[in-house]
Coordinates of C-alpha atoms in Angstrom, one line a residue:
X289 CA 15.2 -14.2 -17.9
X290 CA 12.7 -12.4 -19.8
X291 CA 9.1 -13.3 -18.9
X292 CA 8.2 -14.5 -22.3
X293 CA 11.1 -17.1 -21.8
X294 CA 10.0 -18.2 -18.4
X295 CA 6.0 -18.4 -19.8
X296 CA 6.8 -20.3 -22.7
X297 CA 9.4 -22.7 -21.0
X298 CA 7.0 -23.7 -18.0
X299 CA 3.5 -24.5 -20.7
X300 CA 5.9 -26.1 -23.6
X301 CA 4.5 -23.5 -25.7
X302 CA 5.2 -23.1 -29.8
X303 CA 6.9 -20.5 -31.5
X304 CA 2.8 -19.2 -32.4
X305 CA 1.5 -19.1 -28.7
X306 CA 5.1 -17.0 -27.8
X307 CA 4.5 -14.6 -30.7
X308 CA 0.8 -14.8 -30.0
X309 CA 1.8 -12.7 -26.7
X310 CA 3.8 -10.2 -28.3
X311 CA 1.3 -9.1 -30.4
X312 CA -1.0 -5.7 -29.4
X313 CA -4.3 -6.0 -28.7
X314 CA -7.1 -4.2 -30.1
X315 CA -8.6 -1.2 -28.4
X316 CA -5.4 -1.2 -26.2
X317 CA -4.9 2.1 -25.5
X318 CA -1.4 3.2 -26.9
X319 CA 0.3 6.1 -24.6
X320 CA 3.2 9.2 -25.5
X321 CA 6.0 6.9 -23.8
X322 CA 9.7 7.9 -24.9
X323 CA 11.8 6.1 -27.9
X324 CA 13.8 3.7 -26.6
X325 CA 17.6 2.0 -28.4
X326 CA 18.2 -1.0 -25.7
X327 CA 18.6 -3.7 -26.9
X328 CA 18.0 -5.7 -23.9
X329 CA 14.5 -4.1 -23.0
X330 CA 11.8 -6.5 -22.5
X331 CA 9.2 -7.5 -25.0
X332 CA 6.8 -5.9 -22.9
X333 CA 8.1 -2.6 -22.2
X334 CA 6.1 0.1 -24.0
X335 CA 3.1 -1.2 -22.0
X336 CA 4.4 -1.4 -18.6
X337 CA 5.8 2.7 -19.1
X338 CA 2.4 3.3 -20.6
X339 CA 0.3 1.4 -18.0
X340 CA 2.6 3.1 -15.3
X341 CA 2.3 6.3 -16.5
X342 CA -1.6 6.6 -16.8
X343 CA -1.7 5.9 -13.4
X344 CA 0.5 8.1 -11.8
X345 CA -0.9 11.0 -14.3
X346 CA -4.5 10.4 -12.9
X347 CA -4.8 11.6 -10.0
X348 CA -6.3 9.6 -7.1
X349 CA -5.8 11.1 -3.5
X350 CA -7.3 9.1 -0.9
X351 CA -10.9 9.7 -1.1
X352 CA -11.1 10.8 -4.9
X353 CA -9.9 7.3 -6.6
X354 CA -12.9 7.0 -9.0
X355 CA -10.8 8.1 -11.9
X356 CA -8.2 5.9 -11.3
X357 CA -10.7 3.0 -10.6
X358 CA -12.5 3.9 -13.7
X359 CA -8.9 3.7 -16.2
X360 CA -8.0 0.7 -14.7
X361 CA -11.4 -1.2 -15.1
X362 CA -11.4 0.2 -19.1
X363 CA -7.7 -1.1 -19.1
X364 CA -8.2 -4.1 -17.9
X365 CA -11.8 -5.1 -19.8
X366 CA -9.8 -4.5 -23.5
X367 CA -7.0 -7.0 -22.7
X368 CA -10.1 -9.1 -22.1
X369 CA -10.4 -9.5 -17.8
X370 CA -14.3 -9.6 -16.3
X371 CA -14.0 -6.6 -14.3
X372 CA -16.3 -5.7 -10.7
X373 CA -16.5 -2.5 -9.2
X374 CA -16.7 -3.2 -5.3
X375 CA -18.3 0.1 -4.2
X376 CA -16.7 1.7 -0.9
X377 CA -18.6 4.4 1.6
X378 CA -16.9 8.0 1.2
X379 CA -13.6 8.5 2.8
X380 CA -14.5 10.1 6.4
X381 CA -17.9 9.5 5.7
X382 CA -18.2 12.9 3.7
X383 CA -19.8 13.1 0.6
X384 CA -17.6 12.3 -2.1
X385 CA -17.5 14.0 -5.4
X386 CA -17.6 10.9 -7.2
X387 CA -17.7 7.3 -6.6
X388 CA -14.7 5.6 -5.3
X389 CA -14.7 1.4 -5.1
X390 CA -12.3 -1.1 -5.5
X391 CA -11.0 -3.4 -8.5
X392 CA -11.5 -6.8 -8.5
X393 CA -10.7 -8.6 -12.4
X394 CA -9.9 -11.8 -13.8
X395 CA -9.5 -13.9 -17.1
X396 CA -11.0 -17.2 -16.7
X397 CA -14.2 -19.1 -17.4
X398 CA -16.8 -20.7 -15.8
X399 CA -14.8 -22.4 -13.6
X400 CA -13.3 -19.6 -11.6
X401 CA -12.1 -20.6 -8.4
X402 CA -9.1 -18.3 -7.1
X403 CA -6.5 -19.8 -5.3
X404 CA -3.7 -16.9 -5.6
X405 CA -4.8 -13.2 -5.0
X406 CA -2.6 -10.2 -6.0
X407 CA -3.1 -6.8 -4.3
X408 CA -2.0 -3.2 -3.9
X409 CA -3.8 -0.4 -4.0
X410 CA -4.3 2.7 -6.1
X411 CA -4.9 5.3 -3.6
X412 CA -1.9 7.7 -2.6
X413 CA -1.0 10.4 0.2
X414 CA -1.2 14.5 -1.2
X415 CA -0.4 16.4 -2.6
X416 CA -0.6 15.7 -6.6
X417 CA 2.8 15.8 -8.5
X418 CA 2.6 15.4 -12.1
X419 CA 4.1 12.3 -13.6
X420 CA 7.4 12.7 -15.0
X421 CA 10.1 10.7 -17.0
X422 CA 13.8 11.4 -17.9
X423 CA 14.7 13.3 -21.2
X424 CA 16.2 11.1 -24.3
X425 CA 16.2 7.7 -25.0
X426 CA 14.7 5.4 -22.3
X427 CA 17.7 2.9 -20.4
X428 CA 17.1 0.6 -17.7
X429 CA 18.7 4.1 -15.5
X430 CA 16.0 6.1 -16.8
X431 CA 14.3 7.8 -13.6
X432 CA 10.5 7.9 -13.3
X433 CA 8.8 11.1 -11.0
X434 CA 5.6 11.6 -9.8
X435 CA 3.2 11.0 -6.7
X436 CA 2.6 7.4 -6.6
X437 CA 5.3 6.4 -9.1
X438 CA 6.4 3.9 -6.3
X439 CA 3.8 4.1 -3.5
X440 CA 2.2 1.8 -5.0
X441 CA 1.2 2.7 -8.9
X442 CA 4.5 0.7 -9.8
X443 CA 3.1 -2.1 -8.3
X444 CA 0.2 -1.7 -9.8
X445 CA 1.7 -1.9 -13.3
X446 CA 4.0 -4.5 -12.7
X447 CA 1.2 -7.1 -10.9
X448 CA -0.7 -6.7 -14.4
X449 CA 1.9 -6.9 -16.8
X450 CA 3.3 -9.9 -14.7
X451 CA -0.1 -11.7 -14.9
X452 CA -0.5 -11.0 -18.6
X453 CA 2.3 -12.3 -19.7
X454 CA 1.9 -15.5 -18.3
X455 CA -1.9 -15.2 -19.4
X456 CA -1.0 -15.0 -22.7
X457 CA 1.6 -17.4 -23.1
X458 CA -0.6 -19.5 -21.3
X459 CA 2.0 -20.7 -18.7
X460 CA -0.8 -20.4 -15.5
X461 CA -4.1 -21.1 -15.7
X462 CA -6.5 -18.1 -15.3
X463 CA -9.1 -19.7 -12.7
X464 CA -6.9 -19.6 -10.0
X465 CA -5.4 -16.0 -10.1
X466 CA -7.3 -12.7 -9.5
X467 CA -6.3 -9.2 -9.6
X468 CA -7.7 -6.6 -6.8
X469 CA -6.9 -2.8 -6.1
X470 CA -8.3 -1.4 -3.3
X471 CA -8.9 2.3 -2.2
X472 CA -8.2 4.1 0.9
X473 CA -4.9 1.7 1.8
X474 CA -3.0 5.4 2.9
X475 CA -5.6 6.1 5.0
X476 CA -6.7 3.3 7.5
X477 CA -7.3 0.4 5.1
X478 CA -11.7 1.3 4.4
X479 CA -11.0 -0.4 1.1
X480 CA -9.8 -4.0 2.2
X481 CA -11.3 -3.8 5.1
X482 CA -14.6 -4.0 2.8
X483 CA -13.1 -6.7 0.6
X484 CA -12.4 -8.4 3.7
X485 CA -15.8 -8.2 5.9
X486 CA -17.5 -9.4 1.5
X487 CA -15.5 -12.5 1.8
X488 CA -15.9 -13.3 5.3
X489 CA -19.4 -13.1 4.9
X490 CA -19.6 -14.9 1.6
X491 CA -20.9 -12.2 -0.5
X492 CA -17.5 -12.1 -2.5
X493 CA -17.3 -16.7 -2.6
X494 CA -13.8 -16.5 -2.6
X495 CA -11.1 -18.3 -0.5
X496 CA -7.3 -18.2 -1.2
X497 CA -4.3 -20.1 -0.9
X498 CA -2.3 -16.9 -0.9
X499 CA -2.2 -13.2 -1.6
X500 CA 0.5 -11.7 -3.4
X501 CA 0.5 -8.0 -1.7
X502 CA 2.7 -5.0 -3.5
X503 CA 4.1 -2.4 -1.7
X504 CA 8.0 -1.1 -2.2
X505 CA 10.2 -3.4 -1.1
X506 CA 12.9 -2.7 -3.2
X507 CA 12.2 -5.6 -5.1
X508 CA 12.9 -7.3 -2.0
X509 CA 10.9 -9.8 -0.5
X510 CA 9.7 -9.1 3.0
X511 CA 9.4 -11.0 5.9
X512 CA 7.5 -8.8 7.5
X513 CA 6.5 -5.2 9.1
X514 CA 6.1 -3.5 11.4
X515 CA 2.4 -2.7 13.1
X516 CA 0.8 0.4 14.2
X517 CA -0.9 2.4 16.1
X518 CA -3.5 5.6 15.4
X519 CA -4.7 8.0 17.8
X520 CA -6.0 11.3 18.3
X521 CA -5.0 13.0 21.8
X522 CA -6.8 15.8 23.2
X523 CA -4.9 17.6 26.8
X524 CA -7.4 20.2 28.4
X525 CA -6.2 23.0 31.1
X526 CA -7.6 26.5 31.3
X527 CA -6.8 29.7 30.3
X528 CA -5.8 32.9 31.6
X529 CA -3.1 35.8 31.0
X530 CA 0.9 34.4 30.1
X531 CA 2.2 36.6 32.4
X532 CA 0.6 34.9 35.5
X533 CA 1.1 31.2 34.1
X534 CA 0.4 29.9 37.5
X535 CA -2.9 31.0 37.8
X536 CA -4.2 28.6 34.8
X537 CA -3.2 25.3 33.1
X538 CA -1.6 25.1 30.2
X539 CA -2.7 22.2 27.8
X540 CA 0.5 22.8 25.6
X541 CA 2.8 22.2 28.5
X542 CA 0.9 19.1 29.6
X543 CA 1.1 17.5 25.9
X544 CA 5.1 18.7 25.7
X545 CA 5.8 17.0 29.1
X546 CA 3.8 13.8 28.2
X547 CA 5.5 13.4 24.4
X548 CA 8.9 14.1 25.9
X549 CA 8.5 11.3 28.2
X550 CA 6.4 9.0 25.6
X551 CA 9.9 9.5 23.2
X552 CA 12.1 8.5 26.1
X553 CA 10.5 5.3 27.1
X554 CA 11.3 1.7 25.3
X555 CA 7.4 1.3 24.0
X556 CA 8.2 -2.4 23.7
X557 CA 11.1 -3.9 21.0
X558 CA 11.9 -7.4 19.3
X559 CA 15.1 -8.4 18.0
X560 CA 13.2 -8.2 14.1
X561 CA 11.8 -5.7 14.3
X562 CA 13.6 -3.1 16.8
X563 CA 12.2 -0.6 18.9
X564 CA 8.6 0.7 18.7
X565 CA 8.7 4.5 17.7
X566 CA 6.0 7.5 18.0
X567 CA 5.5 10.2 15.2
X568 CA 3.7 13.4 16.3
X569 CA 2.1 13.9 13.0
X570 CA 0.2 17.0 13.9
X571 CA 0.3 19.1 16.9
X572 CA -2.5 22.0 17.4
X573 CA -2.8 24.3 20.7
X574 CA -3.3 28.3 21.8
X575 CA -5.0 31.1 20.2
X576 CA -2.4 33.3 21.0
X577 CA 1.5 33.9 22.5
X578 CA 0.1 35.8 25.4
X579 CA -2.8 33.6 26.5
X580 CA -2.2 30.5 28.5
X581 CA -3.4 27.3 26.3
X582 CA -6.5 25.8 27.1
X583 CA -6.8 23.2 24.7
X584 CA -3.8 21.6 22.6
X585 CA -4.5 18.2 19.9
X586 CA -2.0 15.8 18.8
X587 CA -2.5 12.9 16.2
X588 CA 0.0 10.8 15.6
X589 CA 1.1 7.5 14.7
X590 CA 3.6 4.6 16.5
X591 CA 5.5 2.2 14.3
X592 CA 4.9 -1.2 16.5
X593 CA 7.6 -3.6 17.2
X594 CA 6.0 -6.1 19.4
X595 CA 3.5 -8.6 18.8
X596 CA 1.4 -10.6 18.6
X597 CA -0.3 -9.1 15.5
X598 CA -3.8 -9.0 16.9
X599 CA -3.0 -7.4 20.5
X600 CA 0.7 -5.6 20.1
X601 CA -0.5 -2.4 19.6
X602 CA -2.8 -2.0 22.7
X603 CA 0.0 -3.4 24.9
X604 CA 1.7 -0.1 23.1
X605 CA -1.5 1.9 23.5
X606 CA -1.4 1.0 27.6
X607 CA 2.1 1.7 27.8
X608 CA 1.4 5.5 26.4
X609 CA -2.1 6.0 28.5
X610 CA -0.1 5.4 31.7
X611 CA 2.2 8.4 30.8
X612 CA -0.7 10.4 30.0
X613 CA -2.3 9.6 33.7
X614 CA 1.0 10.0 35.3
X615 CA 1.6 13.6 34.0
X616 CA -2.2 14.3 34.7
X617 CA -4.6 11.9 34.6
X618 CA -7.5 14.2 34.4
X619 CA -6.4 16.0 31.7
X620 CA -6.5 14.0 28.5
X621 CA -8.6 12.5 26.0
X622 CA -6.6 9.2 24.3
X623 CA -8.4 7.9 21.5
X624 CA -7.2 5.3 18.9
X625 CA -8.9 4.3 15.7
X626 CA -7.0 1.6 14.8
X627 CA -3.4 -0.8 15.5
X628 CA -2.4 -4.1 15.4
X629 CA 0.7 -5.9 16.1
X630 CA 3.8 -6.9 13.8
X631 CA 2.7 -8.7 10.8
X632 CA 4.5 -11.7 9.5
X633 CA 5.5 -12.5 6.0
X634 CA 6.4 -15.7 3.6
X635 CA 10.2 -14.6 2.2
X636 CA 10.8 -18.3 2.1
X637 CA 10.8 -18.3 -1.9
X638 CA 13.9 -19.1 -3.6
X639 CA 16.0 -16.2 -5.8
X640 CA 15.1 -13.7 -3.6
X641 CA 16.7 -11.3 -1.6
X642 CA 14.7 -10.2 2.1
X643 CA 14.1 -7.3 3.7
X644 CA 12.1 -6.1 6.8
X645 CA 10.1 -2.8 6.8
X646 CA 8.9 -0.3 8.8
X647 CA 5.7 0.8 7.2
X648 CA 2.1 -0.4 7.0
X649 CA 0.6 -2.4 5.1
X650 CA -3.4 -3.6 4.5
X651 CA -2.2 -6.9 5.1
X652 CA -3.8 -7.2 8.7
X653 CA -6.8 -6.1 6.9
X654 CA -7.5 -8.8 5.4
X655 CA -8.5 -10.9 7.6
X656 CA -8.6 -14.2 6.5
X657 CA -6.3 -17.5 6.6
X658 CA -3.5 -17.5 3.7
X659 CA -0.1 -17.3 3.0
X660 CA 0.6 -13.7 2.6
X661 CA 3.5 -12.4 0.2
X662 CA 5.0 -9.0 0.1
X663 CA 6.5 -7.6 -2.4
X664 CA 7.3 -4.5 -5.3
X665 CA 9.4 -1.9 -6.9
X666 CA 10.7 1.0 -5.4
X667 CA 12.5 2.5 -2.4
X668 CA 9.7 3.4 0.7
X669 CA 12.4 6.3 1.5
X670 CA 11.5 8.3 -1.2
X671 CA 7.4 7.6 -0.9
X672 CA 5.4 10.4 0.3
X673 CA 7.9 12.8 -0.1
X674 CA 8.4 15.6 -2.8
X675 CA 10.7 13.7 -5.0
X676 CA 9.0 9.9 -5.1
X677 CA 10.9 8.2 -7.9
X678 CA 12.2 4.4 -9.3
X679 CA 14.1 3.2 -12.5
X680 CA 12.9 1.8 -15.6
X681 CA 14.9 -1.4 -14.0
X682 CA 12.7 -0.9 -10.7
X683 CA 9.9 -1.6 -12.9
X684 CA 11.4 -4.4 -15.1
X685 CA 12.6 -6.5 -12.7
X686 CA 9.1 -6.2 -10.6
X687 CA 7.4 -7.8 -13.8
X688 CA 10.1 -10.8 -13.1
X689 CA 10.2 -11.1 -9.7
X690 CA 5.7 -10.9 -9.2
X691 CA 6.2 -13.8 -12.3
X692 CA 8.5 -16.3 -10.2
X693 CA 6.2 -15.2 -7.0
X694 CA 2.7 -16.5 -9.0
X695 CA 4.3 -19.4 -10.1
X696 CA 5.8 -20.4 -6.2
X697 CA 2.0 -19.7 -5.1
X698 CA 0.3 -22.0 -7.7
X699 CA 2.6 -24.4 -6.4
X700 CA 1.9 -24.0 -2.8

């Protein structure tokens, strides 16, 4: 059901407040966004391409989002939202080239009191790749290309088209929903983290019922992922010539016999979620083929099965340290920035299929009391990779399904 119909149904609205919705609004900025012959296409399709595409064009690598901050609070401010900028520290606490902060809007009035939050965030992982869109006539098959067309710029688009369609056919009232995007989600969550710590001190008064997060589910709704777990691992020996390996210690060896054994062991598992696995992200060691290793670094990240959310990962984080001491204990540095548990989701909402993920989220971020939602278009498979794409129908039925999700949360 198209939105319109769904808005217009649930207020009782006339045939002037429908066509009210339909009509653009001044100053909207009006994007190059293909010709399109489908007669089934949504009402509000021109502007969920053109909001989608600005987004993935500008780029906004973790640490440099001002741009994209900046577009969406302009965006937003003409279609008539109060806008904040929540300013966040530099990403590694390196000078930044220009401000980066997070997006918090509404449209209400004096009597703003948000019960229902809706999230994602508008940072993604490098490199850049241009946005691009299907030749010919746009079709519900159309494919859309580009770094962060799904991960999560597509959930971007849809949270706000969803929310001002309903605006503007007045089916929800506009004091109990708010809109934020956050930076930094890709790498360690700095952004929510900061929206987090504002309302749990009360400098941001704000308490919901429930946040609506967007991530790709597939337009799925999930009942939860997986946690995780970030370290940095250091293994020290000492040097000395290759052909006499005996005489020194090679670091290298020390961190292949450790891993080998770390991806052989059953890290913890749960029926949900399956079995807790280890990515070596990034493995350094050796200045050269003929000189014994004295130093080797690994970072790398472990997708957390167990629970609960708040101590799963260290029981992980143990697990590992005691096969670090067992091939030598003196020998390496285990350091871990950040982890948490599995995190539980609401997929208890009617016309919905459910899915469980793998991935992260800043859901345990947030660290406040509500009923959390997850939720958006796309396929995580092809995030972060070189060929990141959805549908025109990803997107289209994202609008619908973050609709029916607001309206279960008002409810709530």
């Amino acid at each position: 059901m198209r939105a319109a119909t769904i808005a217009c149904a649930l207020a009782s609205a006339t045939l002037s407040l429908c066509a009210e919705q339909q009509a653009p609004l001044v100053g909207s900025p009006q994007l190059d966004v293909p010709a399109w012959s489908d007669s089934s296409a949504p009402s509000y399709r021109a502007e969920l391409l053109s909001l989608h595409k600005s987004l993935v064009a500008t780029e906004s690598i973790s640490g440099t989002e001002h741009d994209v901050g900046e577009f969406l609070v302009r965006y937003l401010a003409d279609r008539g939202y109060t806008t904040r900028r929540q300013p966040v520290t530099p990403y590694n606490n390196t000078p930044a080239a220009k401000d980066r902060f997070n997006v918090l809007a509404w449209r209400a009035g004096a009597d703003h009191d948000p019960k229902v939050l809706l999230s994602s965030h508008i940072d993604v992982v490098p490199p850049h790749i241009p946005y691009a869109i299907d030749d010919g006539d746009v079709t519900k098959e159309t494919m859309i290309r580009g770094r962060g067309s799904v991960d999560a710029k597509a959930s971007v688009a849809a949270m706000v088209v969803a929310l001002d369609e309903l605006l503007n056919a007045g089916a929800v009232d506009g004091n109990k929903l708010m809109l934020l995007f956050v930076v930094g989600e890709e790498v360690g969550g700095d952004g929510m983290a900061h929206f987090s710590n504002a309302v749990a001190d009360k400098a941001l008064p704000y308490r919901f019922d429930s946040v609506i997060y967007g991530e790709p589910t597939e337009n799925k709704l999930a009942c939860g992922h997986k946690g995780g777990l970030f370290c940095d691992v250091t293994a020290r020996g000492f040097g000395g010539h290759s052909g006499y390996p005996w005489l020194g210690k090679s670091a290298n060896e020390l961190m292949i016999r450790a891993f080998a054994k770390i991806l052989d062991t059953d890290l913890g598992s749960s029926e949900t979620y399956g079995n807790t696995t280890v990515n070596i992200g990034q493995f350094n060691g050796g200045v050269a083929g003929n000189v014994i290793p004295a130093e080797a670094r690994v970072v790398m990240a472990a997708r957390v099965a167990i629970g609960p959310e708040e101590s799963g990962a260290w029981i992980v984080r143990d697990k590992i340290q005691a096969i670090f001491d067992e091939i030598s204990a003196e020998s390496f540095e285990f350091e871990c920035s950040h982890g948490y548990g599995f995190v539980g989701c609401n997929c208890d909402v009617e016309g919905f299929d459910t899915i469980v993920v793998n991935y992260g989220t800043d859901i345990p971020n947030f660290k406040a009391n509500h009923t959390r939602y997850l939720y958006g278009p796309g396929n995580i498979l092809v995030a972060h990779g070189a060929n990141e794409n959805l549908t025109v129908a990803d997107l289209e039925t994202a609008v619908e399904g973050y609709q029916k999700l607001i309206l279960h949360a008002l409810k709530q």
